[in-house]
Amino acid sequence: MQTDLESANTRTDIHVGGMTCGACASRIQQKLGTLSGVSSAQVNFATGQASIIHDLSIPTEAFTAEVAALGYEVLTDNNAEQAEDEREADLLQRLIVATVLTLPLTLISMVSALRFDGWDWVVGALTVPVIIWSGWPFHRAAWMNLRHSSTTMDTLVSLGSLSALVWSAVVLIGNIGDGHVYFETGAVIVSLILLGKWLELRAKRRSGDALRALADLSAKTALLEDGQEIPIDDLNVGMRFVVRPGEKIATDGIVVDGRSAVDMSMITGEPVPVDVSTGDEVIGATINANGSLVVEATQVGYNTALAQIIRLVDQAQTSRATIQRLADRVSAVFVPLAIVIASISLLGWLVLGNNSGDAFTAAVAVLIIACPCALGLATPLGIMVGTGRGAQLGVIIKGGEVLEDTRAIDVIVLDKTGTVTEAAMSVTSVAAPGLDTAATNHLAQLAASCEARSEHPIAVAIAKHVPEHLDVEGFQNYPGSGVSATVAGEQVAVGRRSLFANIPELVEKEATAAEDRGATTVLAGRNSTAELVFVLADRIKPTSRDAVAAFHQQGLDIVLLTGDNSRTAQTVANEIGIGTQAKDRVISEVFPEDKAAIISQHQAQGHRVAMVGDGINDSPALAQADLGIAVGTGTDVAIEASDLTVVSGDLLAVADAIALSRRTLTVIKGNLFWAFAYNTAAIPLAAFGILNPMIAAAAMGLSSLFVVSNSLRLRRFAGYRTPNTAKLAS
C-alpha cells in the first residue's frame, strides 16, 4: 500500500487480490468512486492495483473495508507477490485435476466404441469433481457477485457449466428427453477456461517483469570511504561511498574523486558507457565499468532517479486511456445481456419445436461465448506491456491518455539548448574593441564573477572561462535577457542586446560577425554600455539529425524554438535537417514566458502540439502542449510538468518514445477490435446452434490468449536507437 500527497488530496494505491476479469475491476472502481471525499478511483485488472485520489479525511482502512465487502482481498506490498504465486499454483492444481478427469470422460462420451454398460454414470461421476472442485473459483465469484446484484464473466462460466451438469443429471436420473447428456460439455468448458486463465495469469506476470526488473536493479549495500559496508537503506545524503570497477553505484550522487566510464543502459536505454569524473552526476543502480570512484550521495531511497522511474511507470500502469471507457461500458452490460440472449435462444428453440437438448446446447453456447474476458484485458494489458518496455528503454509514459495524445500530434516543438544541443557551452573567444589586454581581462573577470551566480548553461561556461571571481553584490536575474550586479564596486551587466542602452558600432560588428558563423554571443559591459563580446559554441548532439529525420518519418512538422539569435538558430536548424519539410519553422529570440504562447498559437490553428524541453523555463510550455516531453537530463520541475519523460538526453530517444506510444495504442485498438469482433460474430452463431459449447469455450479462451500474445509483442519493440533498425511504422 502506497500513499502520495498531492496538494489538498492524497493518493492511495492498494493491491487487490481475487479479481478474475475486467468486470471485477470495473465493479470495484465504481464502488470506490462513489465514496464521499473520493475525487477519482482507477482499478487496473492487469496490474491488480487500485489507485484512489481522495481528501485527507478518509482513512485508507475505509477502502480496505469496501473492497473486502465486495468479496475481494486487499494485499500488502509484502504479500502481493506471494498471493500471485499461490493463485498461479492453485489454478495449475485445479487445471491438472480437470485435465486428468476430462480427457477420459470426453473420449468415452465422444467415441461410441469406448462406451460400455453404465458409461454415462461413470462419465457423470468423473464430471462432478471437475465442475464442482476445479470450477469452484468461478462458482464462488459468481455467488459473491450475485449477493451484490452484479454479474461478471464468472457468472457465465458458472451458469454454463452448472447448467450442463444439472441438466445432464436430470436427464440421466429421470430418464427424460432423448436421453442425451452433456457432462463432457461442462467438464470441457471448465478445463478450457482454467487453461486460459492459467496462461493469462502467467502472461500478465511476464508483462510486469520489466517493472520488477527495474525494482531489482538497485545495489543492496554501499562501501563507505572508511571501509565499512552498510545496507543501502542506511545510506544518507552527504555520505561518501566507494564504487569499485564492475560494481553498481549505490545511489544518486556526485563524483568527488576518480574517473571512469559508467554503463547507464539499464536506466537510460543508451548502449554507450558515459565517461564521468570529478563533479559529474551519477545515477544509482548504474554500473561502474573500469575506474574507481568516490561518490557523495545526493538522493537516497524514495527520491532517487530509479525510484522515481518505478513510481512513474507504476502510476502509468494503473491509469486508463479514454478508449478504455467504451470497453468498460460494454463490459458492464455485456454479461446480463448475454444471459438475456441465452434465455431467448432457449425459449426460441423450444417454441420452434426443437428438442430440449438442442435448445439447451444453444443456450449454454451463448453463455460461454459471451464471456468478455478479452475485452477487459485489451486496454490495461497493452498499457502495462507498453509502459514496461518503455521503462527498459529509458522512456517513461505517464498514462493511457498520453498514448492517445501521442497518436494525434502533428507538430513537435524542440527547445534548442539542452535538447538539440548538449548545453555544454564553452567560450571560444573574448573580444573588447577599444580596450587593451589588461582592461579586457579585467572586464571579463567582472562579467564572469557576475555570471557565477547564475545556473544558466551559458553563464556556467563564462564563469568557468575565468575561474577567479570577485565579490558580487546586488545580483539580479532578468529571465531571457541576462544578469546584472555590482562587482568590485562597478555596475556590471551580462546578457543580450536588450540589456544595454548603448552598443558601440565596433562591439555590434564583432558580435554580428560571430553570429554569422553560427556562434552564440553574450555582451558584457558597465553602466548600460556594451564593451565586451563573449563568443560561445554549443555542440549539437550526435543523434539530433537522425532524430529530426525520424520525426519527419513520423509525419511531424518541426519547430525549433530558442532564445538564441536568429543566425545561430538557423545554423543549427540547417545542420540537423530542420527546414527540409515545407512546414518546418525556426523561431528565435524567444523569452521563456513566450514559449507557451507560441504553442497556444499553433493549437489555435488546429494543430496538436508536442513540446520537447529540459529546463525550468520550459515547464510552462511543457504543460501547455498537448504532449509534454521532458529529457531526463533536465530538472525535476520539467519532468513533473511533462507527459513523456526520456531519461537520457538523447533526442533520438524522443522518437523512440513517440513510436512506442503509437505502437502501444495500435496494439490496444487491435485488441479491442478483435475482442468486439469475436463476441459480435460468435454470439449469433451460438444462438443459432452453429457453435456447440465446447467449441465456444475454446474460442473464448483463444480470444483472451490473442489479446495477451498481441500485447506481449510490444516486448520486442526495438526503437530507432537499435543499430540497423528498419524504419518504424507509427
XYZ file of C-alpha atoms in Angstrom:
730
model
C 0.000 0.000 0.000
C 1.424 3.388 -1.012
C 0.283 6.950 -0.329
C 1.471 10.140 -2.059
C 0.352 13.606 -1.035
C -0.929 15.753 -3.880
C -1.809 19.273 -2.721
C -5.025 19.040 -0.655
C -5.667 15.476 -1.718
C -3.837 12.242 -1.153
C -3.328 9.329 -3.493
C -3.654 5.838 -2.076
C -2.586 2.760 -4.022
C -3.736 -0.679 -2.882
C -3.172 -4.165 -4.250
C -6.419 -6.054 -4.812
C -6.473 -9.845 -4.828
C -9.211 -12.109 -6.158
C -10.126 -10.235 -9.349
C -10.831 -12.677 -12.163
C -11.822 -10.401 -15.059
C -12.142 -6.806 -16.216
C -15.716 -6.643 -14.909
C -14.389 -7.220 -11.375
C -12.087 -4.217 -11.759
C -14.921 -2.063 -13.096
C -17.166 -3.039 -10.197
C -14.547 -2.204 -7.555
C -13.730 1.057 -9.315
C -17.384 2.078 -9.409
C -17.837 1.302 -5.722
C -14.714 3.163 -4.593
C -15.547 6.111 -6.834
C -18.922 6.650 -5.138
C -17.421 7.116 -1.675
C -17.745 10.592 -0.220
C -14.479 12.526 -0.471
C -13.098 10.429 -3.347
C -12.154 12.528 -6.387
C -11.346 9.591 -8.647
C -10.705 5.871 -8.498
C -8.982 3.677 -11.048
C -8.690 -0.098 -10.812
C -6.442 -1.947 -13.238
C -7.193 -5.633 -13.754
C -3.850 -6.296 -15.452
C -1.776 -4.946 -12.547
C -4.211 -5.829 -9.749
C -3.864 -2.319 -8.375
C -6.399 0.311 -7.328
C -5.429 3.988 -7.255
C -7.688 6.388 -5.341
C -7.415 10.198 -5.171
C -9.262 11.413 -2.084
C -9.280 14.103 0.585
C -7.356 13.682 3.807
C -10.463 12.937 5.879
C -10.802 9.385 4.540
C -8.560 6.748 6.151
C -7.146 4.036 3.915
C -8.941 1.461 6.068
C -12.210 2.651 4.510
C -11.064 1.445 1.096
C -9.927 -1.875 2.517
C -13.346 -2.366 4.086
C -15.194 -1.551 0.852
C -13.044 -3.912 -1.213
C -13.488 -6.691 1.361
C -17.261 -6.114 1.425
C -17.325 -6.767 -2.320
C -15.638 -10.107 -1.749
C -12.077 -9.229 -2.735
C -8.862 -9.114 -0.727
C -6.533 -6.174 -0.106
C -2.915 -7.287 -0.221
C 0.111 -5.579 1.277
C 3.280 -4.861 -0.674
C 4.896 -7.758 1.149
C 2.334 -10.448 0.386
C 1.094 -9.350 -3.059
C 3.772 -11.365 -4.859
C 3.174 -14.357 -2.600
C -0.566 -14.156 -3.270
C 0.069 -14.188 -7.020
C 2.324 -17.239 -6.630
C -0.334 -19.016 -4.601
C -3.066 -18.163 -7.090
C -0.990 -19.441 -10.002
C -0.215 -22.663 -8.126
C -3.881 -23.126 -7.208
C -5.009 -22.605 -10.801
C -2.417 -25.094 -12.023
C -3.523 -27.711 -9.482
C -7.185 -27.329 -10.445
C -6.243 -27.411 -14.130
C -4.280 -30.665 -13.725
C -7.166 -32.370 -11.922
C -9.642 -31.115 -14.518
C -7.458 -32.263 -17.418
C -6.807 -35.728 -15.972
C -10.541 -36.336 -15.462
C -11.842 -34.541 -18.566
C -9.734 -36.432 -21.120
C -11.170 -39.916 -20.400
C -14.743 -38.728 -19.854
C -14.646 -36.796 -23.145
C -13.246 -39.772 -25.054
C -15.905 -42.074 -23.639
C -18.647 -39.558 -24.433
C -17.476 -38.808 -27.986
C -16.203 -42.215 -29.186
C -19.001 -44.815 -29.232
C -16.525 -47.711 -29.465
C -15.234 -46.865 -25.969
C -18.651 -46.955 -24.332
C -19.779 -49.728 -22.001
C -22.784 -50.510 -19.869
C -23.317 -47.686 -17.406
C -20.777 -45.460 -19.134
C -22.939 -42.373 -18.664
C -22.958 -42.882 -14.878
C -19.146 -43.143 -14.866
C -18.852 -40.014 -17.007
C -21.207 -38.194 -14.631
C -19.108 -39.266 -11.629
C -15.917 -38.007 -13.299
C -17.577 -34.722 -14.226
C -18.699 -33.748 -10.735
C -15.223 -33.012 -9.269
C -14.237 -31.143 -12.454
C -17.209 -28.783 -12.383
C -17.571 -28.511 -8.596
C -13.950 -28.542 -7.336
C -11.877 -27.414 -10.341
C -14.532 -24.865 -11.260
C -15.002 -23.680 -7.659
C -13.278 -20.276 -8.185
C -15.890 -19.436 -10.824
C -18.828 -20.539 -8.665
C -17.516 -18.701 -5.610
C -17.004 -15.468 -7.543
C -20.414 -15.779 -9.229
C -22.149 -16.229 -5.856
C -20.349 -13.276 -4.283
C -21.273 -11.102 -7.238
C -24.875 -12.271 -7.086
C -25.043 -11.201 -3.428
C -24.230 -7.674 -4.608
C -26.669 -7.821 -7.543
C -23.941 -7.873 -10.172
C -22.622 -10.227 -12.798
C -19.190 -10.914 -14.267
C -17.550 -13.360 -16.633
C -17.511 -15.876 -13.783
C -21.309 -15.744 -13.745
C -21.395 -17.008 -17.327
C -18.846 -19.771 -16.725
C -20.543 -20.928 -13.532
C -24.029 -20.792 -15.001
C -22.991 -22.587 -18.190
C -21.048 -25.422 -16.547
C -23.575 -25.985 -13.732
C -26.424 -25.964 -16.262
C -24.682 -28.698 -18.233
C -24.172 -30.754 -15.050
C -27.663 -30.296 -13.615
C -29.473 -30.836 -16.920
C -27.467 -33.983 -17.635
C -28.101 -35.317 -14.132
C -31.838 -34.711 -14.528
C -31.861 -36.487 -17.903
C -29.837 -39.419 -16.540
C -31.690 -39.900 -13.257
C -35.169 -39.022 -14.510
C -34.705 -40.684 -17.896
C -36.358 -37.739 -19.657
C -35.945 -36.193 -23.082
C -33.946 -38.054 -25.710
C -31.542 -39.341 -23.085
C -28.614 -37.269 -24.351
C -26.339 -35.964 -21.579
C -23.886 -33.038 -21.655
C -21.473 -33.968 -18.874
C -18.462 -33.632 -21.191
C -19.626 -30.146 -22.236
C -19.494 -28.790 -18.685
C -16.165 -30.502 -17.953
C -14.523 -29.267 -21.143
C -15.809 -25.734 -20.511
C -14.205 -25.630 -17.052
C -10.951 -27.221 -18.271
C -10.505 -24.903 -21.244
C -11.289 -21.752 -19.284
C -8.974 -22.831 -16.470
C -6.240 -23.360 -19.071
C -6.910 -19.905 -20.499
C -6.875 -18.345 -17.030
C -3.598 -20.002 -16.095
C -1.899 -18.978 -19.347
C -3.369 -15.493 -18.999
C -2.041 -15.129 -15.454
C 1.430 -16.263 -16.493
C 1.411 -13.849 -19.422
C 0.240 -10.956 -17.240
C 3.023 -11.637 -14.768
C 5.525 -11.714 -17.628
C 4.240 -8.332 -18.781
C 5.136 -6.935 -15.343
C 8.666 -8.340 -15.486
C 10.067 -5.028 -16.760
C 8.900 -3.135 -13.697
C 10.026 -5.878 -11.306
C 13.404 -5.974 -13.052
C 13.797 -2.228 -12.519
C 12.991 -2.638 -8.836
C 15.693 -5.317 -8.555
C 18.379 -3.157 -10.160
C 19.435 -1.220 -7.093
C 22.528 -2.152 -5.137
C 21.973 -3.862 -1.782
C 24.977 -2.427 0.086
C 27.336 0.570 -0.054
C 31.064 0.645 0.762
C 31.917 3.797 2.721
C 35.259 5.596 2.457
C 36.378 4.171 5.815
C 35.924 0.618 4.505
C 32.648 -0.048 6.332
C 29.995 -1.795 4.245
C 26.427 -0.806 5.140
C 22.952 -1.741 3.836
C 21.657 0.623 1.178
C 18.777 1.623 3.472
C 21.293 3.058 5.969
C 22.878 5.359 3.390
C 22.115 9.063 3.934
C 22.535 12.195 1.844
C 26.060 13.581 2.210
C 27.713 10.225 2.888
C 30.606 9.293 0.630
C 30.985 5.781 -0.715
C 33.454 3.937 -2.930
C 32.452 2.274 -6.193
C 34.951 -0.299 -7.427
C 35.212 -1.474 -11.065
C 32.272 -3.679 -12.046
C 30.118 -2.638 -9.070
C 26.728 -0.940 -9.087
C 26.612 2.658 -7.925
C 24.730 2.569 -4.625
C 22.602 5.703 -5.083
C 22.407 9.016 -6.951
C 25.339 11.275 -6.244
C 28.225 13.433 -7.430
C 31.689 12.085 -8.167
C 34.149 13.679 -5.745
C 37.185 11.649 -6.770
C 38.196 9.351 -9.602
C 37.475 8.858 -13.284
C 35.637 6.021 -15.016
C 33.090 5.014 -17.644
C 29.600 4.211 -16.370
C 27.201 1.827 -18.092
C 23.830 3.603 -17.774
C 21.913 1.409 -20.245
C 19.705 -0.145 -17.563
C 18.312 3.299 -16.720
C 18.560 5.309 -19.929
C 18.452 2.641 -22.620
C 21.691 4.088 -24.046
C 24.193 1.373 -25.088
C 27.359 3.525 -24.927
C 29.041 3.992 -21.492
C 29.346 7.581 -20.266
C 32.688 8.981 -19.097
C 32.495 10.585 -15.652
C 34.982 12.407 -13.463
C 35.036 14.787 -10.509
C 31.922 16.979 -10.418
C 29.779 14.757 -12.662
C 26.453 13.367 -11.525
C 25.860 9.608 -11.489
C 22.653 7.598 -11.114
C 22.149 4.822 -8.612
C 21.977 1.231 -9.942
C 24.166 2.027 -12.962
C 27.403 0.038 -13.326
C 30.916 1.397 -12.922
C 32.895 -0.060 -15.808
C 36.612 0.322 -15.112
C 37.967 3.023 -12.792
C 37.405 3.508 -9.078
C 35.087 6.301 -7.952
C 34.285 8.094 -4.716
C 30.704 9.374 -4.817
C 28.851 11.687 -2.439
C 25.184 10.727 -2.080
C 22.715 13.441 -3.151
C 19.482 11.399 -3.228
C 18.575 8.219 -1.372
C 15.632 5.853 -1.104
C 12.318 7.211 -2.360
C 13.937 10.250 -4.035
C 16.434 8.508 -6.341
C 16.083 8.568 -10.119
C 15.399 4.803 -10.176
C 12.676 5.130 -7.535
C 11.102 7.983 -9.487
C 11.106 5.944 -12.690
C 9.490 2.975 -10.946
C 6.906 5.279 -9.374
C 6.025 6.919 -12.690
C 5.732 3.601 -14.521
C 3.654 2.143 -11.701
C 1.279 5.108 -11.841
C 1.090 4.873 -15.635
C 0.127 1.213 -15.481
C -2.825 1.976 -13.187
C -4.130 4.708 -15.491
C -6.896 4.302 -18.030
C -6.974 5.508 -21.597
C -10.092 7.255 -22.857
C -10.571 4.321 -25.212
C -10.956 2.088 -22.148
C -14.193 3.824 -21.154
C -16.002 2.281 -24.109
C -14.766 -1.186 -23.113
C -15.827 -0.554 -19.509
C -19.334 0.447 -20.536
C -19.697 -2.565 -22.802
C -18.366 -4.976 -20.144
C -20.825 -3.590 -17.573
C -23.865 -4.548 -19.681
C -22.452 -7.496 -21.597
C -22.964 -10.247 -19.023
C -26.631 -9.528 -18.222
C -27.260 -9.052 -21.950
C -25.663 -12.446 -22.643
C -27.930 -14.094 -20.065
C -30.955 -12.497 -21.732
C -29.804 -13.678 -25.181
C -29.199 -17.193 -23.827
C -32.715 -17.243 -22.342
C -34.240 -16.036 -25.622
C -32.259 -18.702 -27.502
C -33.541 -21.419 -25.178
C -37.158 -20.288 -25.492
C -36.848 -19.693 -29.225
C -35.592 -23.180 -29.915
C -38.343 -24.694 -27.790
C -41.113 -22.546 -29.334
C -39.973 -23.538 -32.820
C -40.455 -27.174 -31.895
C -36.815 -28.249 -31.487
C -35.906 -30.829 -28.874
C -34.889 -29.669 -25.426
C -31.340 -30.951 -25.826
C -30.622 -28.734 -28.846
C -32.265 -25.780 -27.118
C -30.158 -26.303 -24.017
C -26.966 -26.663 -26.092
C -27.554 -23.345 -27.896
C -28.254 -21.509 -24.630
C -25.117 -22.828 -22.936
C -23.019 -21.982 -26.002
C -24.236 -18.364 -25.838
C -23.329 -18.135 -22.148
C -19.804 -19.393 -22.764
C -19.046 -17.489 -25.956
C -20.173 -14.215 -24.394
C -17.511 -14.114 -21.659
C -15.969 -10.609 -22.042
C -12.567 -11.539 -20.626
C -10.671 -10.447 -23.746
C -12.497 -7.126 -23.654
C -11.440 -6.494 -20.061
C -7.793 -7.261 -20.825
C -7.484 -5.408 -24.121
C -6.532 -1.950 -22.830
C -4.867 -2.451 -19.410
C -2.596 -5.243 -20.628
C -1.484 -3.193 -23.641
C -0.685 -0.222 -21.398
C 1.113 -2.469 -18.925
C 3.395 -4.098 -21.502
C 3.996 -0.856 -23.426
C 4.940 1.206 -20.383
C 7.078 -1.628 -19.052
C 9.001 -1.880 -22.321
C 9.364 1.898 -22.335
C 10.946 1.794 -18.880
C 13.540 -0.672 -20.181
C 14.371 1.774 -22.985
C 14.564 4.791 -20.688
C 11.172 6.113 -21.815
C 8.567 6.887 -19.143
C 4.975 7.068 -20.442
C 2.831 8.643 -17.738
C -0.520 7.086 -18.585
C -3.077 5.770 -21.018
C -4.233 9.260 -22.024
C -0.697 10.014 -23.222
C -0.933 7.221 -25.790
C -3.921 8.855 -27.445
C -2.348 12.322 -27.294
C 0.793 10.967 -28.962
C -1.210 9.479 -31.800
C -2.882 12.818 -32.512
C 0.115 15.201 -32.545
C 1.177 16.712 -35.868
C 3.650 19.394 -34.704
C 6.685 18.887 -32.467
C 8.406 21.890 -30.877
C 12.058 21.425 -29.922
C 13.851 23.617 -27.416
C 17.374 24.122 -28.751
C 19.726 24.348 -25.779
C 19.989 21.090 -23.842
C 17.615 19.281 -26.177
C 19.025 19.563 -29.694
C 22.423 20.635 -28.393
C 24.428 19.338 -25.458
C 24.051 22.544 -23.418
C 27.781 22.268 -22.837
C 28.682 25.783 -23.900
C 32.290 26.831 -23.944
C 33.834 30.247 -24.577
C 35.840 30.199 -27.800
C 36.971 33.834 -27.773
C 36.622 37.141 -25.954
C 36.785 40.460 -27.769
C 36.616 44.012 -26.421
C 37.143 46.525 -29.267
C 38.916 49.606 -27.980
C 40.252 48.030 -24.764
C 43.775 46.788 -24.197
C 44.546 43.283 -22.963
C 44.627 44.169 -19.265
C 41.324 46.064 -19.452
C 39.752 43.229 -21.445
C 40.850 40.635 -18.889
C 39.572 42.787 -16.020
C 36.162 43.273 -17.622
C 35.982 39.543 -18.430
C 36.661 38.804 -14.750
C 33.904 41.199 -13.660
C 31.457 39.547 -16.060
C 32.468 36.017 -15.050
C 32.039 36.898 -11.361
C 28.528 38.120 -12.112
C 27.654 35.021 -14.177
C 28.907 32.711 -11.424
C 25.659 33.468 -9.569
C 23.538 32.101 -12.447
C 22.817 28.433 -13.276
C 22.155 29.004 -16.981
C 24.472 26.830 -19.174
C 25.886 29.903 -20.924
C 26.534 31.592 -17.592
C 28.289 28.483 -16.305
C 30.537 28.428 -19.381
C 31.534 32.082 -18.912
C 32.149 31.551 -15.191
C 34.400 28.582 -15.976
C 36.333 30.560 -18.593
C 37.601 32.953 -15.902
C 37.945 30.795 -12.775
C 38.985 33.587 -10.347
C 35.911 35.527 -9.251
C 35.401 38.759 -7.316
C 32.815 39.626 -4.668
C 29.317 40.262 -6.012
C 26.562 42.425 -4.542
C 23.013 43.216 -5.663
C 22.785 40.326 -8.118
C 19.682 40.416 -10.337
C 18.478 37.909 -12.916
C 16.424 39.013 -15.930
C 14.941 35.791 -17.433
C 15.724 35.562 -21.115
C 17.867 38.715 -21.079
C 20.799 38.281 -18.698
C 22.052 39.333 -15.277
C 23.462 42.383 -13.526
C 25.289 43.056 -10.267
C 27.753 45.289 -8.535
C 31.187 43.662 -8.800
C 34.195 45.196 -7.071
C 32.289 48.473 -6.889
C 31.377 48.576 -10.589
C 27.885 48.121 -12.051
C 28.161 45.202 -14.489
C 25.594 43.694 -16.900
C 25.974 40.483 -18.912
C 23.466 39.214 -21.471
C 21.550 40.007 -24.646
C 21.489 43.304 -26.542
C 18.220 44.288 -24.882
C 20.059 44.640 -21.573
C 22.140 47.590 -22.806
C 21.138 51.134 -23.634
C 24.289 51.747 -25.685
C 26.030 49.272 -28.020
C 29.051 50.802 -29.811
C 29.343 50.046 -33.530
C 32.587 48.042 -33.147
C 31.053 45.850 -30.456
C 27.960 45.242 -32.612
C 30.147 44.394 -35.610
C 32.170 41.895 -33.563
C 29.012 40.187 -32.275
C 27.353 40.101 -35.685
C 30.411 38.523 -37.336
C 30.462 35.728 -34.736
C 26.723 35.107 -35.070
C 27.052 34.861 -38.836
C 29.381 31.940 -38.225
C 26.673 30.232 -36.142
C 28.189 31.065 -32.770
C 26.366 32.385 -29.718
C 27.358 35.773 -28.369
C 26.910 37.364 -24.957
C 27.617 41.038 -24.342
C 29.135 42.454 -21.172
C 29.645 45.996 -20.062
C 29.417 48.650 -17.393
C 26.909 51.401 -16.785
C 24.474 50.191 -19.526
C 27.155 50.275 -22.242
C 28.246 47.073 -24.002
C 32.045 46.827 -24.117
C 32.929 43.142 -24.484
C 31.718 40.171 -26.555
C 31.923 36.581 -25.321
C 31.763 34.138 -28.258
C 30.489 30.696 -27.305
C 29.754 27.434 -29.083
C 27.358 24.663 -28.090
C 27.926 21.225 -29.575
C 24.987 19.639 -31.384
C 24.138 16.200 -30.042
C 25.362 13.437 -32.400
C 21.890 11.926 -32.831
C 19.921 15.141 -33.361
C 19.991 14.861 -37.166
C 18.761 11.254 -37.029
C 16.039 12.314 -34.590
C 14.819 15.054 -36.938
C 14.704 12.534 -39.790
C 12.682 10.192 -37.567
C 10.217 12.970 -36.670
C 9.728 13.697 -40.365
C 9.160 9.984 -40.974
C 6.504 10.037 -38.266
C 4.692 12.796 -40.175
C 5.530 15.630 -37.780
C 6.191 19.260 -38.657
C 9.121 20.571 -36.596
C 9.504 23.937 -34.862
C 12.909 24.844 -33.421
C 12.364 27.226 -30.503
C 15.191 29.141 -28.841
C 16.073 32.317 -27.015
C 19.245 32.471 -29.109
C 19.703 34.855 -32.027
C 18.216 34.063 -35.432
C 21.512 33.409 -37.222
C 22.698 30.881 -34.646
C 19.288 29.212 -34.583
C 19.179 28.909 -38.380
C 22.705 27.491 -38.497
C 21.737 24.754 -36.018
C 18.499 24.078 -37.909
C 20.343 23.662 -41.199
C 22.875 21.306 -39.652
C 20.268 18.892 -38.247
C 17.839 18.974 -41.182
C 15.065 21.253 -39.910
C 13.672 23.061 -42.930
C 13.755 20.141 -45.349
C 9.975 19.914 -44.931
C 7.815 22.826 -46.093
C 6.079 23.378 -42.735
C 9.230 23.319 -40.558
C 9.903 26.586 -38.734
C 12.686 28.235 -36.730
C 11.607 30.729 -34.043
C 14.455 32.562 -32.309
C 14.994 35.176 -29.591
C 12.041 33.846 -27.619
C 11.654 34.747 -23.949
C 10.703 31.905 -21.554
C 7.230 33.307 -20.946
C 6.611 33.420 -24.712
C 7.205 29.712 -25.341
C 3.806 28.657 -24.020
C 2.157 31.429 -26.053
C 3.763 30.168 -29.267
C 2.436 26.680 -28.565
C -1.013 28.178 -27.937
C -0.844 29.899 -31.329
C -0.235 26.584 -33.077
C -3.055 24.973 -31.111
C -5.408 27.808 -32.122
C -4.620 26.936 -35.747
C -5.948 23.431 -35.158
C -2.630 21.658 -34.536
C -1.932 19.090 -31.838
C 1.453 20.082 -30.428
C 4.212 18.184 -28.640
C 6.895 20.143 -26.773
C 10.359 18.765 -26.007
C 12.389 20.576 -23.354
C 14.681 20.141 -20.394
C 14.801 23.284 -18.263
C 12.690 25.022 -15.618
C 11.843 27.732 -18.151
C 10.365 25.016 -20.394
C 7.852 23.898 -17.762
C 5.003 26.276 -18.783
C 5.417 25.215 -22.411
C 5.517 21.526 -21.463
C 2.299 21.959 -19.519
C 0.630 23.985 -22.301
C 1.445 21.442 -25.029
C -0.937 18.635 -25.870
C 2.023 16.342 -25.231
C 4.913 17.464 -22.997
C 8.172 15.535 -23.394
C 10.994 16.141 -20.912
C 14.521 14.904 -21.449
C 15.733 13.456 -18.177
C 18.985 15.366 -18.135
C 16.838 18.361 -17.204
C 15.215 19.368 -13.960
C 12.642 17.596 -11.814
C 10.250 20.504 -12.428
C 10.361 19.912 -16.200
C 9.896 16.171 -15.742
C 6.911 16.716 -13.445
C 5.260 19.019 -15.989
C 5.693 16.553 -18.854
C 3.614 13.629 -20.120
C 6.529 11.642 -21.503
C 9.974 11.560 -19.932
C 13.129 10.441 -21.700
C 15.643 9.511 -19.015
C 18.638 10.094 -21.267
C 19.366 13.335 -23.069
C 19.296 11.656 -26.489
C 16.790 13.358 -28.803
C 16.533 10.119 -30.796
C 15.039 8.553 -27.668
C 12.166 11.038 -28.054
C 11.474 9.473 -31.458
C 11.507 6.091 -29.697
C 9.021 7.409 -27.136
C 6.618 8.609 -29.813
C 6.973 5.419 -31.845
C 6.423 3.214 -28.776
C 3.389 5.224 -27.669
C 1.849 4.959 -31.115
C 2.672 1.275 -31.393
C 1.096 0.623 -27.984
C -2.106 2.423 -28.954
C -2.223 0.454 -32.210
C -1.937 -2.791 -30.243
C -4.709 -1.704 -27.857
C -7.006 -0.834 -30.754
C -6.245 -4.197 -32.338
C -7.051 -5.937 -29.063
C -10.377 -4.125 -28.742
C -11.328 -4.727 -32.363
C -10.824 -8.471 -32.165
C -12.479 -8.681 -28.745
C -15.554 -6.872 -30.085
C -15.499 -8.726 -33.402
C -15.230 -12.098 -31.661
C -18.300 -11.547 -29.483
C -20.296 -9.818 -32.220
C -19.757 -12.669 -34.669
C -19.788 -15.636 -32.287
C -22.910 -14.952 -30.195
C -25.329 -15.211 -33.163
C -23.568 -18.381 -34.331
C -24.008 -19.887 -30.874
C -27.644 -18.787 -30.632
C -28.446 -20.488 -33.953
C -26.729 -23.695 -32.884
C -23.748 -23.438 -35.233
C -21.221 -23.376 -32.360
C -21.501 -26.006 -29.649
C -20.458 -25.164 -26.061
C -17.078 -26.915 -26.252
C -16.033 -25.015 -29.367
C -17.397 -21.849 -27.770
C -15.254 -22.394 -24.662
C -12.162 -22.985 -26.788
C -12.888 -19.890 -28.889
C -13.412 -17.765 -25.776
C -10.079 -18.894 -24.368
C -8.317 -18.301 -27.671
C -9.655 -14.736 -27.856
C -8.100 -13.960 -24.466
C -4.828 -15.583 -25.479
C -4.818 -13.499 -28.657
C -5.112 -10.296 -26.612
C -2.309 -11.442 -24.308
C 0.054 -12.530 -27.092
C -0.698 -9.438 -29.177
C 0.145 -7.212 -26.197
C 3.337 -9.139 -25.449
C 4.622 -8.308 -28.940
C 5.449 -4.874 -27.527
C 8.228 -6.512 -25.516
C 10.131 -6.846 -28.810
C 9.889 -3.130 -29.666
C 13.441 -2.037 -30.573
C 13.265 1.668 -31.425
C 15.398 3.911 -33.584
C 18.446 3.684 -31.326
C 18.941 -0.015 -32.087
C 21.599 -0.440 -34.813
C 20.269 -1.382 -38.253
C 16.677 -0.943 -37.109
C 14.384 -0.706 -40.087
C 12.059 2.241 -40.387
C 9.351 2.042 -37.775
C 5.722 2.289 -38.696
C 3.884 4.675 -36.446
